N, CA, C and O of each residue as an XYZ file, in Angstrom:
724
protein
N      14.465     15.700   -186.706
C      15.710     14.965   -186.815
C      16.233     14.684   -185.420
O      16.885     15.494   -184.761
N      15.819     13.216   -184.947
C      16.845     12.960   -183.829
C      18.105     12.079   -184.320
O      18.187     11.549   -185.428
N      19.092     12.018   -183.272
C      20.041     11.521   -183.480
C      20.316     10.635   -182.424
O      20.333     11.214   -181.338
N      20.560      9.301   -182.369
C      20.790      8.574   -180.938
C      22.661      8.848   -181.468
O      23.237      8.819   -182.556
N      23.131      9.122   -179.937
C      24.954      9.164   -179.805
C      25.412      7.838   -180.486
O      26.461      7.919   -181.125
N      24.939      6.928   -180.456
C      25.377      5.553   -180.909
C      25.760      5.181   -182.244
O      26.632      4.395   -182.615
N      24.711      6.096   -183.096
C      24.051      6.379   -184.499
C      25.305      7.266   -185.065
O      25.695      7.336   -186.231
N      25.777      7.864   -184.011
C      26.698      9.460   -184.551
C      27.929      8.889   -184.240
O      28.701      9.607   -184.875
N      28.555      8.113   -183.708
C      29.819      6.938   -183.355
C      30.452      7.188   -184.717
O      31.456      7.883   -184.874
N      29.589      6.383   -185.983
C      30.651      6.529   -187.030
C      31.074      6.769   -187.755
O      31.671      6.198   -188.668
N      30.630      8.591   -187.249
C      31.034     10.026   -188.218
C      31.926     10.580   -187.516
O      32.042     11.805   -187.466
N      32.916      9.505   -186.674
C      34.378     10.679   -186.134
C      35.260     11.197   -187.124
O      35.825     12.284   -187.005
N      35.404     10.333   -188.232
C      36.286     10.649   -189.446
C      35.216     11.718   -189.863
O      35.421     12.912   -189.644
N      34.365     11.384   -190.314
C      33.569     12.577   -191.361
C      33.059     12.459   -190.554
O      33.029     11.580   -189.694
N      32.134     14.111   -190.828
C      30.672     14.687   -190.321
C      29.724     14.306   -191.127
O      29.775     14.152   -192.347
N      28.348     14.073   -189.978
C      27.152     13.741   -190.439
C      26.669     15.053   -191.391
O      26.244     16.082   -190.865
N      26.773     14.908   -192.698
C      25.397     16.707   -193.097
C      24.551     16.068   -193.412
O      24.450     14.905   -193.801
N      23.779     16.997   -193.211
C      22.236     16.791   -194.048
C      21.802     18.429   -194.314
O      22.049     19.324   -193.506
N      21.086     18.627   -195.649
C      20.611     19.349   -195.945
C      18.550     18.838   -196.158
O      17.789     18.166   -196.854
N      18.570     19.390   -195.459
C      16.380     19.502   -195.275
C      15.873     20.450   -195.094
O      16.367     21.435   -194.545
N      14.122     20.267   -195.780
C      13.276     20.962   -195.720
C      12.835     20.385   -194.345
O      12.819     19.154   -194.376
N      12.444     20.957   -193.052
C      11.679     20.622   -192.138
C      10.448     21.256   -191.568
O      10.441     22.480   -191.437
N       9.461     20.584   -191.234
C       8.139     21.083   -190.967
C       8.092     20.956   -189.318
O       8.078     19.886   -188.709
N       8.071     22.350   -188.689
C       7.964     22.617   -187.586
C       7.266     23.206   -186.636
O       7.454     23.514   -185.459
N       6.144     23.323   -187.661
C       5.210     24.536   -187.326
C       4.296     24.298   -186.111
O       3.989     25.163   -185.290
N       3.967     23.225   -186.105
C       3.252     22.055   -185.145
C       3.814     22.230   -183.653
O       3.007     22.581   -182.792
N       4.880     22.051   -183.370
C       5.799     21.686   -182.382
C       5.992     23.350   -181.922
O       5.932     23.792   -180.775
N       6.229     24.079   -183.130
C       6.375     25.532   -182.622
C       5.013     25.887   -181.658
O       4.869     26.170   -180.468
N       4.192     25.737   -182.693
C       2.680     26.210   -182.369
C       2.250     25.694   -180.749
O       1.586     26.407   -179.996
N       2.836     24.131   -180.329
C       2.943     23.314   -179.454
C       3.747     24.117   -178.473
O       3.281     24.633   -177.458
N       4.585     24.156   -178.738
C       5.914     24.751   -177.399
C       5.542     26.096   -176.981
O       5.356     26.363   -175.794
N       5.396     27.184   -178.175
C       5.754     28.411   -177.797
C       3.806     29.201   -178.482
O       3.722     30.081   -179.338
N       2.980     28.754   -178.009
C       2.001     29.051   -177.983
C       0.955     30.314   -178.062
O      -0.138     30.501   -178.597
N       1.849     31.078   -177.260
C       1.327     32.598   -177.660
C       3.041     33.656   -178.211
O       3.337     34.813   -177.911
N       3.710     32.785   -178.946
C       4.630     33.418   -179.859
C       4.295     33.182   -180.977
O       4.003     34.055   -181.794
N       4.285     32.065   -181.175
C       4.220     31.305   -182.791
C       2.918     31.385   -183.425
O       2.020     30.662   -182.993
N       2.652     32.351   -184.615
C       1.329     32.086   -185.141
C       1.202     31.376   -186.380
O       0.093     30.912   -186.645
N       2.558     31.142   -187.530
C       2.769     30.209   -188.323
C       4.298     29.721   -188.479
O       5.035     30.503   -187.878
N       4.844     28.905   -188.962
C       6.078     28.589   -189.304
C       6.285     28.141   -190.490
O       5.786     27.017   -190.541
N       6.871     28.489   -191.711
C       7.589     27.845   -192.702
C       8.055     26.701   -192.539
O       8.591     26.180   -191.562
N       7.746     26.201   -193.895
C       9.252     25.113   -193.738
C      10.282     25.637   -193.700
O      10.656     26.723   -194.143
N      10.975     24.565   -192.949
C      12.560     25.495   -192.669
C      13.673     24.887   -193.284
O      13.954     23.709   -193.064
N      14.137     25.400   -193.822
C      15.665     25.160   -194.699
C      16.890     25.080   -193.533
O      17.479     25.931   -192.867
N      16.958     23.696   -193.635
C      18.521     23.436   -192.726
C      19.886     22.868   -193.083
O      19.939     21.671   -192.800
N      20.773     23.249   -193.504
C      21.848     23.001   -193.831
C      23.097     22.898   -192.527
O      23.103     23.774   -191.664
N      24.146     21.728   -192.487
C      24.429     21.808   -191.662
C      25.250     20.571   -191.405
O      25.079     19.797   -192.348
N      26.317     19.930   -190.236
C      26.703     18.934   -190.079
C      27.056     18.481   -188.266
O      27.286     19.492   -187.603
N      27.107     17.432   -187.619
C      27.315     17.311   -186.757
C      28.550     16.411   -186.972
O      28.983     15.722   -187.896
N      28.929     16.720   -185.708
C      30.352     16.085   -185.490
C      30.654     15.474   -184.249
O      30.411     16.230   -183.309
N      31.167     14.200   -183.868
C      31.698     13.439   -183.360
C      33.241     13.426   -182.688
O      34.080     12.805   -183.341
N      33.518     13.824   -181.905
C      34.637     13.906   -181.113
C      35.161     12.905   -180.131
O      34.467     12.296   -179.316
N      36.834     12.764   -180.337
C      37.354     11.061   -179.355
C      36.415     11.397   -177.848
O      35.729     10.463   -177.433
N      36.406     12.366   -177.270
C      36.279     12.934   -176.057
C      34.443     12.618   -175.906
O      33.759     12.806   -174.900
N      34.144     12.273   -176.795
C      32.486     12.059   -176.601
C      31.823     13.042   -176.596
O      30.621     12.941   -176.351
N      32.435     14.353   -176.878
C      31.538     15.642   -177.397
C      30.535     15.285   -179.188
O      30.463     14.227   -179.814
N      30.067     16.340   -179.436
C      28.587     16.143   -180.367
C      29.122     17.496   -180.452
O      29.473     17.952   -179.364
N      29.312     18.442   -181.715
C      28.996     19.490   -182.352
C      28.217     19.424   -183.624
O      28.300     18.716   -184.627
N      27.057     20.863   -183.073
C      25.950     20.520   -184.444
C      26.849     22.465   -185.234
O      27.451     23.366   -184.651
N      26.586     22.334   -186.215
C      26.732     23.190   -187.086
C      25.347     23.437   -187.952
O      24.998     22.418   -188.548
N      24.406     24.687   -188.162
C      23.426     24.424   -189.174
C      23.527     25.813   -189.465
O      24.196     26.683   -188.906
N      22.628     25.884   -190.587
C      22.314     27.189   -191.045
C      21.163     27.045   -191.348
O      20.867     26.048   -192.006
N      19.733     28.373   -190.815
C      18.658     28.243   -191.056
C      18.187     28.690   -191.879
O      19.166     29.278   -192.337
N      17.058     29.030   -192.808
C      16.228     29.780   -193.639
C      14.655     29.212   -193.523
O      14.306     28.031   -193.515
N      13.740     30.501   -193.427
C      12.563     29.938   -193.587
C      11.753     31.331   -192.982
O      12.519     32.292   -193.042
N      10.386     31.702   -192.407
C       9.898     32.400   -192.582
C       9.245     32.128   -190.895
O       9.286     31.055   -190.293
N       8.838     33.035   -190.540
C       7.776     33.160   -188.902
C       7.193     34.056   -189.050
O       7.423     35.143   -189.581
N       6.015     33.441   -188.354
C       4.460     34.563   -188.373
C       4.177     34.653   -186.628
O       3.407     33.938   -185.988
N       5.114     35.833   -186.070
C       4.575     36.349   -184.763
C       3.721     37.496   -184.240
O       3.933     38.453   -184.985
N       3.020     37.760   -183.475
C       2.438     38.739   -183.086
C       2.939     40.242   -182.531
O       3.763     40.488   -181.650
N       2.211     41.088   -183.293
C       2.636     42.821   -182.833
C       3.273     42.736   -181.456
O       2.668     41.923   -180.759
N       4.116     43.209   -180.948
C       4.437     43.294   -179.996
C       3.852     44.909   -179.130
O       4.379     45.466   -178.167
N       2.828     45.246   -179.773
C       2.013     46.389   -179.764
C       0.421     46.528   -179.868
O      -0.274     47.250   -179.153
N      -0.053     45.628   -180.980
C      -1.246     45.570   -181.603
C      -1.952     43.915   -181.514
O      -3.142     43.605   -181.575
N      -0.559     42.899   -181.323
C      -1.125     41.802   -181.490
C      -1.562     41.250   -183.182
O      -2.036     40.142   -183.433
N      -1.318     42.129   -184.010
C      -1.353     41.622   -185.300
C      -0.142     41.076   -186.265
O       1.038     41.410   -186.372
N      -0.858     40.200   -186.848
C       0.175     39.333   -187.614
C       1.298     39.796   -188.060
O       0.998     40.428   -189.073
N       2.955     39.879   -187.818
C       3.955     39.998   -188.721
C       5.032     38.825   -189.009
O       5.710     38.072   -188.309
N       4.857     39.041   -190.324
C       6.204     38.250   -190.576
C       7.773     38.185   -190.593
O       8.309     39.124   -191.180
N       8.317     37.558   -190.234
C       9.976     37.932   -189.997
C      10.429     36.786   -190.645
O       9.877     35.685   -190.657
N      11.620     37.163   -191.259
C      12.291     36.210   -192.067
C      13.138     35.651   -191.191
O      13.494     36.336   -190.232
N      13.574     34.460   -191.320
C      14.631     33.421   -190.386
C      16.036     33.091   -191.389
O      16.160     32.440   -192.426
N      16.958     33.827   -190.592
C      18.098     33.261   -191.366
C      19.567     33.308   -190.581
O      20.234     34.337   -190.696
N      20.029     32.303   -189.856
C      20.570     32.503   -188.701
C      21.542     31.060   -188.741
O      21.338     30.059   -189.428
N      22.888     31.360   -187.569
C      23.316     30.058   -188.028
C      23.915     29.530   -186.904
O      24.875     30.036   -186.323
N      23.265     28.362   -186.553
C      24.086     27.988   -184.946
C      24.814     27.052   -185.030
O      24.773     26.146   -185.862
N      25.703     27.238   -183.969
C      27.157     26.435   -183.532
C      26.858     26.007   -182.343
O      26.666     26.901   -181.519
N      26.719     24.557   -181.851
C      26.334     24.213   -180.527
C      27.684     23.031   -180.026
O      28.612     22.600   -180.710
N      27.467     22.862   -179.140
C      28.595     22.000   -178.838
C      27.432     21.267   -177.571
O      26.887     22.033   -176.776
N      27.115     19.516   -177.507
C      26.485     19.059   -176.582
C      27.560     17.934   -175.708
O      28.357     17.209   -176.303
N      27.415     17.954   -174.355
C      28.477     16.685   -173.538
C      27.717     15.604   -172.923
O      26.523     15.318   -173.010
N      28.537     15.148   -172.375
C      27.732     14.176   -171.562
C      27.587     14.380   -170.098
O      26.552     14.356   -169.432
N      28.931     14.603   -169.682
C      29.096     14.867   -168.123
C      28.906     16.146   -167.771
O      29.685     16.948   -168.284
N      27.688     16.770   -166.681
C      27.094     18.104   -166.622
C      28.210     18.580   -165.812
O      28.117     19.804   -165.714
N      29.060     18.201   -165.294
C      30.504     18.250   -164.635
C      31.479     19.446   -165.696
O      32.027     20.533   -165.517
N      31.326     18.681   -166.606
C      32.254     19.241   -167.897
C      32.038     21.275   -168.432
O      32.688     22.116   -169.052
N      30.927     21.199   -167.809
C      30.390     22.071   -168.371
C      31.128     23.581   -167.745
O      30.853     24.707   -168.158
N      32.115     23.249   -166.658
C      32.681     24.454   -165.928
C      33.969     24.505   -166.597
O      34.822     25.165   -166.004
N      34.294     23.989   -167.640
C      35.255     24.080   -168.367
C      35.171     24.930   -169.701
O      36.051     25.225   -170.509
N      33.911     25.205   -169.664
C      33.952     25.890   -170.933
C      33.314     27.882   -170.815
O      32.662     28.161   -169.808
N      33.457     28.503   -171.382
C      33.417     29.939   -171.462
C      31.650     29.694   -171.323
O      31.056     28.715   -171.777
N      30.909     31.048   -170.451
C      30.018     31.176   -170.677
C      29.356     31.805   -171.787
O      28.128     31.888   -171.806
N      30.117     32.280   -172.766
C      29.817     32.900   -173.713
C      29.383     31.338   -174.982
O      28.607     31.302   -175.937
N      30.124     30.467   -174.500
C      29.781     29.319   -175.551
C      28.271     28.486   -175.529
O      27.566     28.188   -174.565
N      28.144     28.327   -176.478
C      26.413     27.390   -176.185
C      26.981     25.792   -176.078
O      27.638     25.240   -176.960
N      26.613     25.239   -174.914
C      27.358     24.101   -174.740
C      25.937     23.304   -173.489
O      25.560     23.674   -172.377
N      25.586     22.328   -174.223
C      24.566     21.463   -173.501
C      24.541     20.649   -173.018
O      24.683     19.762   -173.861
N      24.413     20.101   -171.787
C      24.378     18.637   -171.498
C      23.290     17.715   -172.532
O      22.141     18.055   -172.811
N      23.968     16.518   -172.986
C      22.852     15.740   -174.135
C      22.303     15.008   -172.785
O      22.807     14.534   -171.767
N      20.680     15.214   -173.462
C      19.819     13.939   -172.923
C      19.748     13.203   -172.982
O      20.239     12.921   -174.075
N      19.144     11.670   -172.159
C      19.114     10.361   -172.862
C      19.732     10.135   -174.142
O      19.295      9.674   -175.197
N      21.100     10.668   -173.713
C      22.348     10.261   -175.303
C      22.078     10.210   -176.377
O      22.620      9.544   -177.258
N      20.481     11.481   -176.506
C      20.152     11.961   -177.857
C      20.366     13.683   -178.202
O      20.288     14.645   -177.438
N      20.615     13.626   -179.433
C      20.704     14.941   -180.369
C      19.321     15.011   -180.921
O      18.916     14.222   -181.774
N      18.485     16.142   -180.325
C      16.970     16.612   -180.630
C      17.299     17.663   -181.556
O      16.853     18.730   -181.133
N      17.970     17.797   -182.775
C      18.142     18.693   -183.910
C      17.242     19.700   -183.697
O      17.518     20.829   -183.293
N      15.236     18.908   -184.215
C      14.471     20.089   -184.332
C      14.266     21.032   -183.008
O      13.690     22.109   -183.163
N      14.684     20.684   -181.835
C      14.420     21.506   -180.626
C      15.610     22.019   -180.992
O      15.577     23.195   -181.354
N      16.472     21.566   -180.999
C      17.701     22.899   -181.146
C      17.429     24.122   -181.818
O      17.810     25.231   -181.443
N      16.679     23.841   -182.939
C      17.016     24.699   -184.267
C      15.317     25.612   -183.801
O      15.179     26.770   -184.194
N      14.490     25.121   -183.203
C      13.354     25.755   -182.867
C      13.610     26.554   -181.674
O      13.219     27.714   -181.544
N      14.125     26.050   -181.005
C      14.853     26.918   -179.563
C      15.981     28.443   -180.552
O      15.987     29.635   -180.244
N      16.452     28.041   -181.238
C      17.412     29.103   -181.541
C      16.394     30.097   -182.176
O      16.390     31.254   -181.757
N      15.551     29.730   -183.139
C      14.747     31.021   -183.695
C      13.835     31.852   -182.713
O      13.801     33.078   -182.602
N      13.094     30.897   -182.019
C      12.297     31.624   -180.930
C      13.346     32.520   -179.979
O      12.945     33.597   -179.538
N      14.907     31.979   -179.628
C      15.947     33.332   -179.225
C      16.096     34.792   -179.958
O      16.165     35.927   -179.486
N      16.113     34.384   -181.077
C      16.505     35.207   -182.013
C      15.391     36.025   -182.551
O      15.458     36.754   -183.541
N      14.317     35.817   -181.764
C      13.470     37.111   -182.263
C      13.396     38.316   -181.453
O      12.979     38.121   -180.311
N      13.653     39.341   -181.714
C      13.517     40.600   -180.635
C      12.248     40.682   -179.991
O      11.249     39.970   -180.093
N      12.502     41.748   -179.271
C      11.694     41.626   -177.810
C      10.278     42.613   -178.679
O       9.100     42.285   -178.822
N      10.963     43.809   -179.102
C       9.956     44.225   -180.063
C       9.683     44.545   -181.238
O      10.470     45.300   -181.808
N       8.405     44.034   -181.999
C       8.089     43.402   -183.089
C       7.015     44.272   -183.467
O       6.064     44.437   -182.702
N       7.092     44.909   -184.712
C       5.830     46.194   -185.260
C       6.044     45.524   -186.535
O       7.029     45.028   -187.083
N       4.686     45.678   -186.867
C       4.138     45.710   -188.413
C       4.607     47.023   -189.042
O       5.012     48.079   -188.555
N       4.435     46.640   -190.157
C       4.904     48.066   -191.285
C       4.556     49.290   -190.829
O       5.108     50.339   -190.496
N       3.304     48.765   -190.931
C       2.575     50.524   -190.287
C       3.023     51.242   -188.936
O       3.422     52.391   -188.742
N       2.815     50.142   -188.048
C       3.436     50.666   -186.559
C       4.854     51.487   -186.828
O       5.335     52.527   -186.379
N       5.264     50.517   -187.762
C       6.753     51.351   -187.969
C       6.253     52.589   -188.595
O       6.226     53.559   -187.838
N       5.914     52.747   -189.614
C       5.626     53.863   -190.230
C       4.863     55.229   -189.309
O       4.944     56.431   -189.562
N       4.307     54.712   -188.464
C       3.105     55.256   -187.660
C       3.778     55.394   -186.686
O       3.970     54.326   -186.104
N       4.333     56.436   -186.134
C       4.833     57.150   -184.824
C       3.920     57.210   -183.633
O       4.259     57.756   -182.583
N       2.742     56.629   -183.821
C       1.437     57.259   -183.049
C       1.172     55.688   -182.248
O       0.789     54.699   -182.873
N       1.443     55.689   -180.840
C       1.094     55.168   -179.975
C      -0.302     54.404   -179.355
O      -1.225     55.192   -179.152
N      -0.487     53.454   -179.137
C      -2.146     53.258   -179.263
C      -2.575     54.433   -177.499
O      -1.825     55.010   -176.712
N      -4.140     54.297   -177.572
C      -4.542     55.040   -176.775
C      -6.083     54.852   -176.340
O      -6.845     54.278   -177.117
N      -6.553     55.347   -175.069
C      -7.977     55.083   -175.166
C      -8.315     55.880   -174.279
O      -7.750     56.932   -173.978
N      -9.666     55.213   -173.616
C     -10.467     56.530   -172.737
C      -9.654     56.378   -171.037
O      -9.691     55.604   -170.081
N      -8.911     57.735   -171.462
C      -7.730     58.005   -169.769
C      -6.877     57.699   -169.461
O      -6.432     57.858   -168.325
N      -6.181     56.977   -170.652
C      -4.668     56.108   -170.749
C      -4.177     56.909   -172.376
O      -4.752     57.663   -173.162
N      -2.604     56.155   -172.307
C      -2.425     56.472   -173.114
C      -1.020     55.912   -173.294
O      -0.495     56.063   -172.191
N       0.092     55.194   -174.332
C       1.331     55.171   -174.324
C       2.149     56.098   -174.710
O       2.050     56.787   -175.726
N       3.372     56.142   -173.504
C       4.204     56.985   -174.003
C       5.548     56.157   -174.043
O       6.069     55.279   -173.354
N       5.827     56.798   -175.076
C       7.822     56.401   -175.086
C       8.640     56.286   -173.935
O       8.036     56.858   -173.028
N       9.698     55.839   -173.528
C      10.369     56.248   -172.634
C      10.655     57.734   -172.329
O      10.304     58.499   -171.430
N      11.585     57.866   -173.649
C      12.328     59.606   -173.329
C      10.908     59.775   -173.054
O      10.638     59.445   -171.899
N       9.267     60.443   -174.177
C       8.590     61.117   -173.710
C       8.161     60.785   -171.749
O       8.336     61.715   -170.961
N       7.763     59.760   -171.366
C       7.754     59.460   -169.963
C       8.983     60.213   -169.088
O       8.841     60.412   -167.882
N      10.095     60.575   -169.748
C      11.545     61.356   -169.063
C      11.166     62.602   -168.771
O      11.096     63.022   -167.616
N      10.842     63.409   -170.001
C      10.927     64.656   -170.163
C       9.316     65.405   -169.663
O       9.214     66.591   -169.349
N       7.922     64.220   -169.687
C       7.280     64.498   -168.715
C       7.014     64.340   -167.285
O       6.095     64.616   -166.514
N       8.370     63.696   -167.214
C       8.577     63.647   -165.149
C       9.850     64.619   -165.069
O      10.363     64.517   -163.955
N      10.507     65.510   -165.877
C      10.901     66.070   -165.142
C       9.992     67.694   -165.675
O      10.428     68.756   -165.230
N       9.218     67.697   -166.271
C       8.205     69.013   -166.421
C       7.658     68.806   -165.170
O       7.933     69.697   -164.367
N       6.910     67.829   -164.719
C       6.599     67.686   -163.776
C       7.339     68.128   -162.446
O       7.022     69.094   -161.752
N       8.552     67.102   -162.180
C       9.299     68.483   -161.051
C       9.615     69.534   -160.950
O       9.875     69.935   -159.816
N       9.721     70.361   -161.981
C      10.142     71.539   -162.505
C       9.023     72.375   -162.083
O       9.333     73.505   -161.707
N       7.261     71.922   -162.061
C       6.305     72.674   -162.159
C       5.902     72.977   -161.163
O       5.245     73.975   -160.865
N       6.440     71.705   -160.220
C       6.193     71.589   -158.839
C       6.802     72.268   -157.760
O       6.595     72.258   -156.547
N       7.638     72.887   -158.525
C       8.615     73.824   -157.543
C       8.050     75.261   -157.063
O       7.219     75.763   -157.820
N       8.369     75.933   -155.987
C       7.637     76.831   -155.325
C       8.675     77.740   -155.296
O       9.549     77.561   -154.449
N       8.768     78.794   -156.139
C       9.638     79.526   -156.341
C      10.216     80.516   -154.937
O      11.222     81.226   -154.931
N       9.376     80.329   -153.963
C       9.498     81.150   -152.606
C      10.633     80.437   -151.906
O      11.436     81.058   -151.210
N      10.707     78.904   -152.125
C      11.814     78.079   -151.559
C      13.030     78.306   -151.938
O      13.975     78.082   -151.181
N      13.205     78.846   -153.325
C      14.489     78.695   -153.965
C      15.757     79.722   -152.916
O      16.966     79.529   -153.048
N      15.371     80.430   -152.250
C      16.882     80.643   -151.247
C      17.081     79.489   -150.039
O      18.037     79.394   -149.269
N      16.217     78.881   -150.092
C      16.408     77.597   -149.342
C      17.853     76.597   -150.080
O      18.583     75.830   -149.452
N      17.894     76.795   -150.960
C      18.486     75.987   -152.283
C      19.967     76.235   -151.397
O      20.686     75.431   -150.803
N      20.080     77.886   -151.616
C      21.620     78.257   -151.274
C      21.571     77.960   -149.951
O      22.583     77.371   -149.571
N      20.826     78.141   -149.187
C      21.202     77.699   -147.564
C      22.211     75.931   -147.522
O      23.238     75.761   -146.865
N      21.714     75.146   -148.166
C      22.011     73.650   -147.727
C      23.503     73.657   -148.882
O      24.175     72.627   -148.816
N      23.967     74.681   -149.821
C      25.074     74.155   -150.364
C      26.471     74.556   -149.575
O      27.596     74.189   -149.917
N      26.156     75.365   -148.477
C      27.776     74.907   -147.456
C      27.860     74.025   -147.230
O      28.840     73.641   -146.591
């Protein structure tokens, strides 16, 4: 779904909605290459809006399904998509120090609204950093091989400080009280 600004002119009274099935899987698979291993169709509900000031607000709500990789194993999991963005796009990249950084606020391109990049950009945000299959979840047990091995953080904590602890030379320890005047 693109939108030329010109096209969106004469929904200042009303908002543009549209409710669609969209096929994105292509473009995902295209853009985000070693994230994306399938995409649903995606369920978009939603309206854009037209402002005197020449602002563009999109409103949508997503649904649909993603097939990304273990963030551990590299094997297939699925995550459900259901998320709902509020964007606000301008024209003048000027404008843009007027608004909170907390807001999602875009300069529009060639005085178009690229819907499916919006809505493909927001899910690929919205996936966490780490991603386990059932089992991984279920499975406390770290992968491992010949002379390596993963550890957790805390465990990596609590074996660096066994480590200083072991390393200590108990003959030094009145050294300890010397340096606390």
């Amino acid at each position: 779904m693109k939108y030329n600004k010109n096209q969106l002119q004469k929904y200042r009274q009303n908002a543009l909605t549209f409710d669609e099935e969209l096929n994105l899987e292509d473009n995902a698979k295209k853009r985000f290459p070693t994230t994306v291993l399938a995409l649903s169709l995606v369920q978009v509900k939603g309206h854009i809006r037209y402002y005197d000031n020449e602002d563009l607000s999109l409103h949508a709500e997503i649904t649909g399904k993603i097939t990304v990789p273990s963030s551990r194993s590299l094997l297939p999991v699925i995550r459900d998509i259901n998320l709902i963005i509020d964007e606000r796009y301008i024209e003048d990249e000027q404008r843009l120090k007027d608004f909170d950084e907390t807001e999602a606020v875009f300069v529009l391109e060639n005085d178009t609204l690229d819907v499916d990049e919006a809505i493909l950009d927001n899910i690929i945000a919205e996936l966490p950093l780490q991603i386990l299959t059932t089992a991984e979840i279920a499975d406390d047990k770290l992968p491992s091989g010949k002379d390596w091995h993963v550890v957790s953080e805390e465990t990596f904590e609590n074996e660096k400080k066994d480590d200083n602890n072991s390393n200590f030379d108990p003959r030094f320890a009145k050294l300890d009280d010397f340096f606390k005047e």
